Coordinates of C-alpha atoms in Angstrom, one line a residue:
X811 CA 3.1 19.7 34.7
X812 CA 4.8 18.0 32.2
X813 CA 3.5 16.8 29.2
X814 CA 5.0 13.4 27.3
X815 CA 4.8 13.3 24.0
X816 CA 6.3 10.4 21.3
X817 CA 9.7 11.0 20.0
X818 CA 8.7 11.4 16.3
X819 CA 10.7 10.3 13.2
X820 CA 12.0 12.2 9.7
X821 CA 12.9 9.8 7.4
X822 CA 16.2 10.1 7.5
X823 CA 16.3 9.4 10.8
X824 CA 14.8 6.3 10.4
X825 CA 16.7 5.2 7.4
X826 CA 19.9 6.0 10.2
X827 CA 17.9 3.5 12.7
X828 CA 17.8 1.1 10.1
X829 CA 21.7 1.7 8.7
X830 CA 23.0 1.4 12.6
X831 CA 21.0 -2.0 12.5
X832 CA 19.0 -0.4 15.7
X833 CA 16.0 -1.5 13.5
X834 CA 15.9 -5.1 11.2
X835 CA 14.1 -6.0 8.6
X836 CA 12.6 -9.0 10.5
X837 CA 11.5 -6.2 13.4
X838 CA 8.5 -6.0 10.4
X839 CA 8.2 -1.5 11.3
X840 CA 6.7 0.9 9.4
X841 CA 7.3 4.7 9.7
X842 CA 3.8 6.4 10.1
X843 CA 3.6 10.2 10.6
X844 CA 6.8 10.2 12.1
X845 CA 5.8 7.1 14.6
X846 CA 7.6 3.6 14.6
X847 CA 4.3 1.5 13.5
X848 CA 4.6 -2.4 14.5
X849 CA 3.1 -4.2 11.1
X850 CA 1.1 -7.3 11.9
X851 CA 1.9 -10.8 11.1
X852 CA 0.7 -12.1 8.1
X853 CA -2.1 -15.0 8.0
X854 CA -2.4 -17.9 4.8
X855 CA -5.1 -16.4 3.4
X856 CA -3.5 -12.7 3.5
X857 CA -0.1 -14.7 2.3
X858 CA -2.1 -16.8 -0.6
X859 CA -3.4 -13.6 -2.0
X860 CA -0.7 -11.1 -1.7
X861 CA 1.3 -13.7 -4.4
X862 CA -1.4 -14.6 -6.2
X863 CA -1.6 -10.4 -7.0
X864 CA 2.1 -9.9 -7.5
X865 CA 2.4 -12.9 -9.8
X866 CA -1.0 -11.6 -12.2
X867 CA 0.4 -8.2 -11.9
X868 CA 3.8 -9.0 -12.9
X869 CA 2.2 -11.2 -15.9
X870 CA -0.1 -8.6 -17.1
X871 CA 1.9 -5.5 -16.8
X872 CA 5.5 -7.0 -17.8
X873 CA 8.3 -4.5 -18.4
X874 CA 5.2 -1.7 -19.0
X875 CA 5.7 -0.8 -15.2
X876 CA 7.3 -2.1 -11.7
X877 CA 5.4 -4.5 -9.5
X878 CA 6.6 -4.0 -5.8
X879 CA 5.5 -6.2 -3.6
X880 CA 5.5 -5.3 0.6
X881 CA 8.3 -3.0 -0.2
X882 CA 8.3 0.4 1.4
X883 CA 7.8 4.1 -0.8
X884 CA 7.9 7.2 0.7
X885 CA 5.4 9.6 1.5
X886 CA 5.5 13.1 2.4
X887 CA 4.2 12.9 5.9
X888 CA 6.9 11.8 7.1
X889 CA 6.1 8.1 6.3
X890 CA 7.4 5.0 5.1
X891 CA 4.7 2.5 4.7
X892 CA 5.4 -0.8 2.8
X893 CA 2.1 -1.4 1.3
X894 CA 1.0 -5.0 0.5
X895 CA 1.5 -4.3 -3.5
X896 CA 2.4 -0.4 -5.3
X897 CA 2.7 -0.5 -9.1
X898 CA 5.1 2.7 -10.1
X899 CA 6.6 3.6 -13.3
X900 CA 9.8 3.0 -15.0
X901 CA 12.1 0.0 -14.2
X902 CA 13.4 -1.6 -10.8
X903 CA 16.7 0.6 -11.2
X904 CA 15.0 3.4 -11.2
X905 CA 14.3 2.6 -7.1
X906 CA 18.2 1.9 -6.3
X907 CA 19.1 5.6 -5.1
X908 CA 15.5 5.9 -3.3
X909 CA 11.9 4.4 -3.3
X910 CA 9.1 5.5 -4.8
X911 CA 7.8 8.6 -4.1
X912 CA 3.9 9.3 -4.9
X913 CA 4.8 10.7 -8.1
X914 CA 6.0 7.7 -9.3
X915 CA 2.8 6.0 -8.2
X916 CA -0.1 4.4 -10.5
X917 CA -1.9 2.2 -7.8
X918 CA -1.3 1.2 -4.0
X919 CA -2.8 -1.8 -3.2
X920 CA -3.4 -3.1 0.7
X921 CA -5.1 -6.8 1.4
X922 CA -7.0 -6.7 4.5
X923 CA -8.7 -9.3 7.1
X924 CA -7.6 -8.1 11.1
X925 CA -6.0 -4.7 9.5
X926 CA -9.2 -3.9 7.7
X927 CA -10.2 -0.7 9.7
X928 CA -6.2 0.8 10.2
X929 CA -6.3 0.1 6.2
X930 CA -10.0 1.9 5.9
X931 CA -8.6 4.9 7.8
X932 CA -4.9 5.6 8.4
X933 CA -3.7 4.5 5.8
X934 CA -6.5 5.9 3.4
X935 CA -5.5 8.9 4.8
X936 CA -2.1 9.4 4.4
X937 CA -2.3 7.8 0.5
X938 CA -4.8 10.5 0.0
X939 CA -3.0 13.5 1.9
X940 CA 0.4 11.8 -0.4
X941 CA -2.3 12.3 -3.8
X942 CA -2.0 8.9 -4.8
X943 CA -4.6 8.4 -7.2
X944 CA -5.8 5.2 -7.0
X945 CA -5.9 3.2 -3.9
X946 CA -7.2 -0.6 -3.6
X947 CA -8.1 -2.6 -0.5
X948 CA -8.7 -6.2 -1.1
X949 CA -11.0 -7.2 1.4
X950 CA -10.6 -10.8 2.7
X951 CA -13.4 -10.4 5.0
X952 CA -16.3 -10.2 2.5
X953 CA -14.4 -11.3 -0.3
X954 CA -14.8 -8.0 -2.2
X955 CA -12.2 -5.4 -3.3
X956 CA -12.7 -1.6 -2.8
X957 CA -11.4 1.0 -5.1
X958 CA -10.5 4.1 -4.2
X959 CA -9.6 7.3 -7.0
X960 CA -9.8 11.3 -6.1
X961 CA -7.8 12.4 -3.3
X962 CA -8.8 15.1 -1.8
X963 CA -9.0 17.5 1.2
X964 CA -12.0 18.4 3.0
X965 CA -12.8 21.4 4.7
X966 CA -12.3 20.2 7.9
X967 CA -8.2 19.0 6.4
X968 CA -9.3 15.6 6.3
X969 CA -8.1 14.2 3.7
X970 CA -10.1 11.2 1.5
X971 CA -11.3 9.7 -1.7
X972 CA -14.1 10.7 -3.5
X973 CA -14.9 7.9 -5.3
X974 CA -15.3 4.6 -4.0
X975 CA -16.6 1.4 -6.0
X976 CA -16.9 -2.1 -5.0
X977 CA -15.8 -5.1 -7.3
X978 CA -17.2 -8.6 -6.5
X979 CA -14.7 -11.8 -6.8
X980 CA -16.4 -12.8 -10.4
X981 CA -15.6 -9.4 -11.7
X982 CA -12.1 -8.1 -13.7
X983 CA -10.8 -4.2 -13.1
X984 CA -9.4 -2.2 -15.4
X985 CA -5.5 -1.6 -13.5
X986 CA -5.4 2.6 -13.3
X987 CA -2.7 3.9 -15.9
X988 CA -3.4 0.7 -18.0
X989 CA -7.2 0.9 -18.7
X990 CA -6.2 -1.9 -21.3
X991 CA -5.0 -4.4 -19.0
X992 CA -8.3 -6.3 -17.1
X993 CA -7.3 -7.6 -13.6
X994 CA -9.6 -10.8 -13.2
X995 CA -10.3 -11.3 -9.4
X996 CA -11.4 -14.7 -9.3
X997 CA -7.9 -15.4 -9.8
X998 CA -7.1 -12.7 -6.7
X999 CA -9.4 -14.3 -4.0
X1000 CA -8.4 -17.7 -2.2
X1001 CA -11.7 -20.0 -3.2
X1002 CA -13.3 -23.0 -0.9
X1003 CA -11.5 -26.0 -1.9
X1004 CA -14.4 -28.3 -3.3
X1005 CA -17.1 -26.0 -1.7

């Protein structure tokens, strides 16, 4: 009996796909664990907040650090996510002969509504198995941002944060690597017009 199994992916080999234009940038793929992950379409409110981050990041950080936003880094595991928003060190030339790798790394930042769970898990997961300290999900659903710092590996190989803290919309975050630098998120989360 034969068994199927997915063709998987190094990173170079994808980076080939992409180079022989078999895969486009408007195909919107990510490489996960060696897989060829469709990435979801994009909503206004998931659009609204994903500038209104970049833009507060780039204003508050300046030339201190790089804001990338939904542009790809590379992990370990054979993956090539492009996160919603990753703030890594140096300057934007220092990403011309490659993207980040965790190293580089201060924060990861994904904004969830329909990719909440894949966001709560997967990719959880492989930030944590990469050792990317801090991880952020901003979650649309309840309004609320969850921040997650530790990595680690359980004893099961699982790997996880073990600290998680929940910020509410009225509240402002210290951005990890710039404890003196207080991200306010009521300027994050799209409001109710006149509500």
């Amino acid at each position: 009996m034969n068994v199927v199994t997915p063709k998987r992916f190094t990173i170079d080999e994808y980076h080939r796909l992409i180079e022989l234009e078999f895969l486009k940038e408007s195909d919107r793929i990510e490489l996960i664990r060696g897989e060829l992950i469709q990435m979801v379409a994009k909503g206004t409110p998931h659009t609204f907040c994903t500038t209104r981050l970049c833009r507060q990041l780039d204003r508050l950080l300046g030339d201190r650090a790089v804001v990338r936003c939904q542009e790809p880094i590379i992990l370990p595991s054979d993956s090539e996510p492009e996160p919603d928003v990753a703030i890594a060190r140096g300057n934007e030339t220092d990403y011309l002969p490659h993207h980040p790798y965790p190293e580089d790394i201060f924060l990861v930042i994904e904004i969830s509504d329909s990719t909440l769970n894949y966001d709560q898990t997967t990719k959880l997961e492989i930030y944590a198995e990469a050792g990317i300290s801090d991880y952020w999900i901003v979650n649309l659903n309840v309004c609320q941002l969850e921040r997650y710092s530790q990595p680690y590996q359980n004893a099961q190989g699982e790997f996880n944060y073990l600290s998680k803290q929940i910020s509410l919309p009225h509240q402002s975050v210290a951005i990890p690597g710039f404890e003196d630098v207080l991200l306010d998120l009521s300027r994050i989360f799209p409001t109710v017009v006149g509500g």
